[in-house]
Short mmCIF file of C-alpha atoms in Angstrom, two decimals:
data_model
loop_
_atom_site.label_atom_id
_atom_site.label_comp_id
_atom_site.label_asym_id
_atom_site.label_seq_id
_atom_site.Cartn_x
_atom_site.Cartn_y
_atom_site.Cartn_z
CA UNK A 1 98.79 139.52 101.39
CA UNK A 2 102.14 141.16 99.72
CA UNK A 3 103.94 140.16 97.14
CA UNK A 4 106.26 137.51 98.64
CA UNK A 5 102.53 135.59 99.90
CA UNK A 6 100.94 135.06 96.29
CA UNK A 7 102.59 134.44 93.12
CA UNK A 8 105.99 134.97 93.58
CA UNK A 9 106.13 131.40 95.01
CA UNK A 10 105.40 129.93 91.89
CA UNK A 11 107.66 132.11 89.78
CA UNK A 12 111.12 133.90 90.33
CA UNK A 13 111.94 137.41 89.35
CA UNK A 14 113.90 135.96 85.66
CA UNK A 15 110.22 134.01 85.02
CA UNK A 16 108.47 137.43 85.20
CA UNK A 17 110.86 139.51 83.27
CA UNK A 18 110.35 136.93 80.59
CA UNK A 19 106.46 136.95 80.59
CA UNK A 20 106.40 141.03 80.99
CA UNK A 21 108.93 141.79 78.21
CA UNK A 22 106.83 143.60 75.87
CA UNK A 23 105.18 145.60 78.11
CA UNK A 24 108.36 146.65 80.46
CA UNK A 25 110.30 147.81 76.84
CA UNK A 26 106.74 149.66 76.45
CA UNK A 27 107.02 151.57 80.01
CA UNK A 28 110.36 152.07 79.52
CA UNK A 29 110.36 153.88 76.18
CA UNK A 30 106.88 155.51 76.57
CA UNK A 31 108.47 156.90 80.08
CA UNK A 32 111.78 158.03 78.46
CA UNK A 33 110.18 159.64 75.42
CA UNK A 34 106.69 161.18 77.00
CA UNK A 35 108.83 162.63 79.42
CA UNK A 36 110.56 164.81 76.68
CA UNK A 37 107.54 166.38 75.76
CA UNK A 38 105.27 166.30 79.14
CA UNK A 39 106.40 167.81 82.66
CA UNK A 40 105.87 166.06 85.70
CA UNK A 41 102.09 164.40 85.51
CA UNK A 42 103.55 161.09 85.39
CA UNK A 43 100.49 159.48 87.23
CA UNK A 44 98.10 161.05 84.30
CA UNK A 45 100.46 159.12 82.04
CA UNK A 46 100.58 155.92 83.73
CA UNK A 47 97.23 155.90 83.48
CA UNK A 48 96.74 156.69 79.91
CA UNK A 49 98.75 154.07 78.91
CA UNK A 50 96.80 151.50 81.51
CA UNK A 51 93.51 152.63 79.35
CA UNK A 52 95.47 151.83 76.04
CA UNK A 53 96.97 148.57 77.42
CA UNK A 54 93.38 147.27 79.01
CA UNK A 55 91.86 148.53 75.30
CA UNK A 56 89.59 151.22 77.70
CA UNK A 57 88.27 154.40 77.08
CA UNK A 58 89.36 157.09 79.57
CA UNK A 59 88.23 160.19 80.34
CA UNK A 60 90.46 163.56 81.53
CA UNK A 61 89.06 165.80 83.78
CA UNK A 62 91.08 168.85 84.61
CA UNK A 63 90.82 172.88 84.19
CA UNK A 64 92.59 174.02 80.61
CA UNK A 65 95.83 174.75 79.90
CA UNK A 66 97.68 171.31 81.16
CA UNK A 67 98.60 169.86 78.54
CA UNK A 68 95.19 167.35 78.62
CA UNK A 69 95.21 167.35 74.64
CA UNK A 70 99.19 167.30 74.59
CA UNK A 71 99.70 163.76 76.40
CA UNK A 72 97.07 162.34 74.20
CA UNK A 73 98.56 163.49 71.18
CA UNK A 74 102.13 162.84 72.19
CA UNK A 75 100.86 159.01 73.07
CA UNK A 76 99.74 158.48 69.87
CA UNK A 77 102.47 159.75 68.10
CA UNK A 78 104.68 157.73 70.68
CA UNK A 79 102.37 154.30 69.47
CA UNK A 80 102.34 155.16 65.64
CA UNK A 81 99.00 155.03 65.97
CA UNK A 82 96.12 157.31 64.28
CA UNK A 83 94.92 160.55 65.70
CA UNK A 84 92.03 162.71 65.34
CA UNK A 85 90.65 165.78 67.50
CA UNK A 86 86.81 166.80 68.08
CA UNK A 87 86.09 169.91 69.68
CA UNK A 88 82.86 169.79 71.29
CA UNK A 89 80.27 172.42 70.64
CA UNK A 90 76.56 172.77 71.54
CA UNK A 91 75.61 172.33 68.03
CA UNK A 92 78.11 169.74 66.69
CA UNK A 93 75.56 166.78 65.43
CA UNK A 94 76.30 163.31 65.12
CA UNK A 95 77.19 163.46 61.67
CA UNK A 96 79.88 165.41 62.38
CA UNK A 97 81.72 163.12 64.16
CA UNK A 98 80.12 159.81 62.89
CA UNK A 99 80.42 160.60 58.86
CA UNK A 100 77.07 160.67 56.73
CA UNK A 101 76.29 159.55 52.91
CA UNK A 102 77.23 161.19 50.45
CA UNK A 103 76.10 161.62 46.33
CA UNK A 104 79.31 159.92 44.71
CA UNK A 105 80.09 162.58 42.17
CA UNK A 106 78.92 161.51 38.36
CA UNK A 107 77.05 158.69 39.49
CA UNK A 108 73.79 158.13 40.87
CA UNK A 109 74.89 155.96 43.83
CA UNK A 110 75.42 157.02 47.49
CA UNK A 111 78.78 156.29 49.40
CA UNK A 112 79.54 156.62 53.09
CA UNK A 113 81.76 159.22 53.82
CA UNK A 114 83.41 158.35 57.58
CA UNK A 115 83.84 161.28 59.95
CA UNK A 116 86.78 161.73 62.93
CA UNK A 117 85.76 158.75 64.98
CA UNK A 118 87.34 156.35 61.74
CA UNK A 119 91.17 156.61 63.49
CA UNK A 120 92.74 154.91 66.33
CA UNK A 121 92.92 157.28 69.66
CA UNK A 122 89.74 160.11 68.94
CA UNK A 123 90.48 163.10 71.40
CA UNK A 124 86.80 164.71 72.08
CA UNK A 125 87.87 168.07 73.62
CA UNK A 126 85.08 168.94 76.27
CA UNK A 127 82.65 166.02 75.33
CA UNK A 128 80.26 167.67 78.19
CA UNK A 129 79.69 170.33 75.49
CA UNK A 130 78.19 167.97 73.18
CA UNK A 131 74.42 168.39 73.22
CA UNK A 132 73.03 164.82 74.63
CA UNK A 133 71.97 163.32 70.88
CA UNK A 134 75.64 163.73 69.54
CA UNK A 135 76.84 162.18 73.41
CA UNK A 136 74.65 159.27 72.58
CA UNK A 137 76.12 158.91 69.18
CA UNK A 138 79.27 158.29 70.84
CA UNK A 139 77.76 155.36 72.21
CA UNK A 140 77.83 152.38 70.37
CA UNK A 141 81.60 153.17 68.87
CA UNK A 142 82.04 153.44 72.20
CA UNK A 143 80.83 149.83 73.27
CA UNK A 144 80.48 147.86 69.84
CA UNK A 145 83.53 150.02 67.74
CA UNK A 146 81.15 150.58 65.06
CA UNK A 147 79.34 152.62 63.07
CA UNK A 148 75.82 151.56 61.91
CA UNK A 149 74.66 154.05 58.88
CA UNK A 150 71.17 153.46 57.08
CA UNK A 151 71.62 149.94 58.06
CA UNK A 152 74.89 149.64 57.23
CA UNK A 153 77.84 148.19 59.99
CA UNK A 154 80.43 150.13 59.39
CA UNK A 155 83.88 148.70 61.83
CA UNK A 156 85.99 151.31 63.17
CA UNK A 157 90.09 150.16 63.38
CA UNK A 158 90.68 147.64 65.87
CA UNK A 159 93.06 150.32 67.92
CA UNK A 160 90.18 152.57 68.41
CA UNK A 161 89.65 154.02 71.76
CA UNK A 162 88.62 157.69 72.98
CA UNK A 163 89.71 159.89 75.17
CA UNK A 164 87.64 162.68 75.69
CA UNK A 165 88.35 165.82 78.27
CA UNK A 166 85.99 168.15 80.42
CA UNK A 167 86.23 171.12 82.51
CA UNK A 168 85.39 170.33 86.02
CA UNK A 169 85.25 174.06 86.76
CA UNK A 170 82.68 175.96 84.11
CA UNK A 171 79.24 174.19 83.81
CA UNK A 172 77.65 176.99 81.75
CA UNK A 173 76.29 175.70 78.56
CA UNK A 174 77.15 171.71 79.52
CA UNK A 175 75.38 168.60 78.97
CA UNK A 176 76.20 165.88 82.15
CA UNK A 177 77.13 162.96 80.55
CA UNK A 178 74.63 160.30 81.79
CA UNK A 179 75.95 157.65 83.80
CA UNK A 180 75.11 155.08 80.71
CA UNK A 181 77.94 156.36 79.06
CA UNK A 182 79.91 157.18 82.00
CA UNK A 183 79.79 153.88 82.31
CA UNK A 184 81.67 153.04 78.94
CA UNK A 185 84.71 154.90 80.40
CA UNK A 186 87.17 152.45 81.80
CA UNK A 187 88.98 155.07 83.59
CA UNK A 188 88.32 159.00 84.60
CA UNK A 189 91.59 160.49 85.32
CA UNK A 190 92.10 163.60 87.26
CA UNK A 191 94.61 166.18 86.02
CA UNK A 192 95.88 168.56 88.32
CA UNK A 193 98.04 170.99 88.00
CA UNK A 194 102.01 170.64 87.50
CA UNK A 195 103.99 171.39 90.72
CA UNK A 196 106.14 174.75 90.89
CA UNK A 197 109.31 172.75 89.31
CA UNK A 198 107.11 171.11 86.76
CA UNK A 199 106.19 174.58 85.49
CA UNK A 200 109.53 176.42 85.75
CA UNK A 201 110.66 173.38 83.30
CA UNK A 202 107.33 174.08 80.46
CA UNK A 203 109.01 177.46 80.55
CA UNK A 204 112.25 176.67 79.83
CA UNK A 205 111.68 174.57 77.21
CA UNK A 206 109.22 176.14 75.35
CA UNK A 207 111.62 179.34 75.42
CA UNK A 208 114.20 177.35 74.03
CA UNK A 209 111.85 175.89 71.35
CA UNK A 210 112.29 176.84 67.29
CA UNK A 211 108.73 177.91 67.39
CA UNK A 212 107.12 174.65 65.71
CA UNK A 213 105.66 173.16 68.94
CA UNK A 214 107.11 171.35 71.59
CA UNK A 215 105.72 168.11 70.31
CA UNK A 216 107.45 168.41 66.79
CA UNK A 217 110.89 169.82 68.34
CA UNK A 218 110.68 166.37 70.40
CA UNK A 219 110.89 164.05 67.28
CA UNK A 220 109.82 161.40 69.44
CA UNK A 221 110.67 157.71 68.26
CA UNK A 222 107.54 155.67 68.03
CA UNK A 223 107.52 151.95 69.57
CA UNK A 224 108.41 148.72 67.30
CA UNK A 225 106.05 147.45 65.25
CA UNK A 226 103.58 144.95 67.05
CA UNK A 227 104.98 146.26 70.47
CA UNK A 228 101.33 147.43 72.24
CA UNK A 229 99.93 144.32 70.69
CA UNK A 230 102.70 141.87 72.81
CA UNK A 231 102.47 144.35 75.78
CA UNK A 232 98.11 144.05 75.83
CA UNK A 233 98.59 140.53 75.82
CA UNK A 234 100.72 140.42 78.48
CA UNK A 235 98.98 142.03 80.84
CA UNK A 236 95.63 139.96 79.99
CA UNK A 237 97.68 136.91 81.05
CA UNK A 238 98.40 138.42 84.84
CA UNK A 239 97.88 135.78 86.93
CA UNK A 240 94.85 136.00 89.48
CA UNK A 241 94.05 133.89 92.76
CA UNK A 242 90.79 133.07 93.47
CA UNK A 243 90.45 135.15 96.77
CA UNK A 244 91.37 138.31 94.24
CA UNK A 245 88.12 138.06 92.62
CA UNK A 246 85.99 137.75 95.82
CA UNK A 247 88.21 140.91 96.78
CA UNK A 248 86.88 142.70 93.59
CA UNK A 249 83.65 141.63 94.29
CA UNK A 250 83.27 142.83 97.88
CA UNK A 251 84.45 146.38 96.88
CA UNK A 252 82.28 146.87 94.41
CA UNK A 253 79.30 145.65 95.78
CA UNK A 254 79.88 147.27 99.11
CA UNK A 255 79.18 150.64 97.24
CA UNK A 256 75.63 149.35 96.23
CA UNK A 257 74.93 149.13 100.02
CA UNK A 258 77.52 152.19 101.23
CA UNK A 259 74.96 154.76 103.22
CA UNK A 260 76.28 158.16 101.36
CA UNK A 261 76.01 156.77 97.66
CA UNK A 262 73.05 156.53 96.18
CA UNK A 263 74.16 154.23 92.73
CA UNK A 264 76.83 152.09 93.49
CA UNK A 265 79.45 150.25 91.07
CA UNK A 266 78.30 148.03 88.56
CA UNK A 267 79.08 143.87 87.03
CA UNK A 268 80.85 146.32 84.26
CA UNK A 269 82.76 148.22 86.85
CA UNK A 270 83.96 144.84 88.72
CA UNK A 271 85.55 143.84 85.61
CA UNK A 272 87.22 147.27 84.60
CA UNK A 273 88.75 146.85 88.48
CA UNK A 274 90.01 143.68 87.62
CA UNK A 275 91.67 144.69 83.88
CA UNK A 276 93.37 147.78 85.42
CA UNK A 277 94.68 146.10 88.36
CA UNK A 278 96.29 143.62 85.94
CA UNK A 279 97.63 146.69 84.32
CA UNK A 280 98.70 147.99 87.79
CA UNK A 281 100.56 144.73 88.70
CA UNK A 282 102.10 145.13 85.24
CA UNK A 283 103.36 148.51 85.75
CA UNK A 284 105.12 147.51 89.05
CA UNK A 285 107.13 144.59 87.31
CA UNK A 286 104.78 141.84 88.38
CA UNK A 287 102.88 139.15 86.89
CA UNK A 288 100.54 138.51 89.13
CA UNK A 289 97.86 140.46 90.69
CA UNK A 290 98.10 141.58 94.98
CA UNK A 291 95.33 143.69 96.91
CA UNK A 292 97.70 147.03 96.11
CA UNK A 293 96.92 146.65 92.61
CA UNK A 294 93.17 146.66 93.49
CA UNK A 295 93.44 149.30 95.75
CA UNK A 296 95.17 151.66 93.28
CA UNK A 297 93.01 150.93 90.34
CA UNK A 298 89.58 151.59 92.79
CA UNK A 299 89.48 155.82 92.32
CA UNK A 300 89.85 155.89 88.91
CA UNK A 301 87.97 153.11 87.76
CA UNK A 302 85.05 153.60 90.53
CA UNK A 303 85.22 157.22 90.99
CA UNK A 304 82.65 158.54 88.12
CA UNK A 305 80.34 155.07 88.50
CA UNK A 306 79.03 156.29 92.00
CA UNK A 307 76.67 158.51 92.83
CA UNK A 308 76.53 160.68 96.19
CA UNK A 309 73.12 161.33 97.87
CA UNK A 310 72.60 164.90 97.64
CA UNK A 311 72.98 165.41 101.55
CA UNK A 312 76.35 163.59 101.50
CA UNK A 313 77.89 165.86 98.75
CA UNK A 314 76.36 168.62 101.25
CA UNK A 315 78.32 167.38 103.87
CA UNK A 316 81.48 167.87 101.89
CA UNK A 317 82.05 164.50 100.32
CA UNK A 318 83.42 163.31 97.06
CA UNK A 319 83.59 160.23 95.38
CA UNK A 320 87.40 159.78 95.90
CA UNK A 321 86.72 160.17 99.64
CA UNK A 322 83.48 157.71 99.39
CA UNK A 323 85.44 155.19 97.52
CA UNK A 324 88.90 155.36 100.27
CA UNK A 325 86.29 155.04 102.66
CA UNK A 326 84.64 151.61 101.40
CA UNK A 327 88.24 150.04 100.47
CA UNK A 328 89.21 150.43 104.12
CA UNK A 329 86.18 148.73 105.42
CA UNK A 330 86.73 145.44 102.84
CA UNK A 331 89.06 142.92 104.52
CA UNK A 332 91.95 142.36 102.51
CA UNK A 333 93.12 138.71 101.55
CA UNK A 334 95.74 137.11 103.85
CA UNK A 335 96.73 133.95 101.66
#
């Protein structure tokens, strides 16, 4: 099935630019002014802004030093939306990133003081630092966007969403983040590292810089009022066929049965396929979902919600491979 065989039958190209307005003038801008501050990585970007348009937390994996904490930065400034940073350390305790109550000066009364995660994107810098209690803090403003404190509900902003980073490389003094909260991730995005061009052009500009950051020397022009809101609901309105959702389906429960994993893709994971292939279709100018848009959304949504067997990792596997694997064995939908 292409994109001539479902959905653009119904609509023609003017019907689509119509329903995808927001979200194209998002792209568009986001591309042109990202780009000023960020080399090359334009896939980590795309699919940054696929976790902010499906309302997803993402995770970043990729060594230091490219520019992880920059693009996430950059994007909110880019959204006008609220930013705060975490570093992760073995003895950083949920209060420290939660808030705790505090003695209201000259009174006798306690008052809840918030901590970092009260702000709209919440960069945790090497969350596999965090010792497992503070991890499992992260939880439920994870899942519920809340804060409960001696009883007390406590919402976070309706734009909250976390992106949090870890070294694939040094494991010394980590905590593996348990596949519970794994789980909570809509999307873990692999950042490798810029191409030989892509480098030559950090140099450049950060030679030519006044000395106050690249990010600041940008003056990048944040998106209109009520923009991200139009574009999310947008893509939440991308059409899907009925055989699409069987197609969802039968990847992710042909990992539960696939002989090298031993935990396969959960009812959570089916749906994160189907919100960031909605995203996908967006991103290509379409408003309406095709087995391409599954396909590209199945490594980053699926690829940190398996789990090898021990003898397959062994054998040289990886989840990325695993997961290519299963997608080619799925029949795709003709009609």
């Amino acid at each position: 099935m292409d994109a001539g065989s479902m959905g653009a039958r119904i609509d023609g190209p003017q019907d689509e630019a119509q329903s995808l307005q927001a979200t194209r003038q998002l792209i568009e801008h986001a591309r042109a002014e990202l780009g000023r501050v960020i080399a090359g990585q334009s896939a980590v970007i795309e699919e940054v802004l696929i976790a902010l348009l499906c309302q997803g937390h993402a995770l970043l994996e990729g060594v230091p030093g490219i520019a992880k904490t920059l693009i996430v930065k950059t994007t909110g400034r880019l959204l006008g939306l609220g930013f705060q940073r975490v570093q992760a350390t073995p003895d950083l305790m949920p209060a420290d990133i939660l808030g705790t109550t505090i003695l209201k000066p000259g009174t006798d009364s306690f008052v809840f003081h918030g901590g970092p995660v009260f702000t709209d994107l919440l960069l945790v810098d090497e969350i596999n630092r965090m010792p497992p209690r503070t991890q499992a803090a992260l939880l439920e403003c994870m899942e519920e966007r809340q804060v409960t404190a001696d009883g007390v509900r406590h919402p976070l902003p309706g734009w909250f969403t976390v992106f949090a980073t870890q070294n694939p490389v040094d494991f010394e003094g980590t905590y593996p983040l348990p596949e519970a909260q794994l789980d909570r991730f809509l999307l873990k995005i692999r950042v490798a590292y810029p191409s030989e061009a892509e480098e030559l052009q950090i140099l450049e500009r950060h030679h030519a810089s006044s000395g106050n950051g690249i990010l600041e020397d940008a003056q990048i022009a944040p998106i209109p009022a009520g923009l991200l809101a139009a574009a999310r609901a947008e893509v939440r309105r991308i059409r899907i066929e009925p055989e699409l959702y069987r197609y969802i389906l039968a990847i992710t429960r042909r990992t539960r049965e696939w002989p090298t994993l031993l935990l396969g893709a959960s009812p959570r994971a089916a749906l994160s396929l189907m919100f960031v292939g909605q995203a996908a279709a967006a991103f290509d100018g379409r408003d309406y979902l095709v087995p391409d848009d599954v396909k590209r959304a199945v490594q980053p949504v699926l690829r940190h919600r398996v789990m090898l067997k021990p003898e397959a990792e062994l054998e040289g596997f990886d989840a990325d491979r695993v997961l290519t694997d299963v997608v080619a064995a799925v029949p795709v939908p003709r009609q």
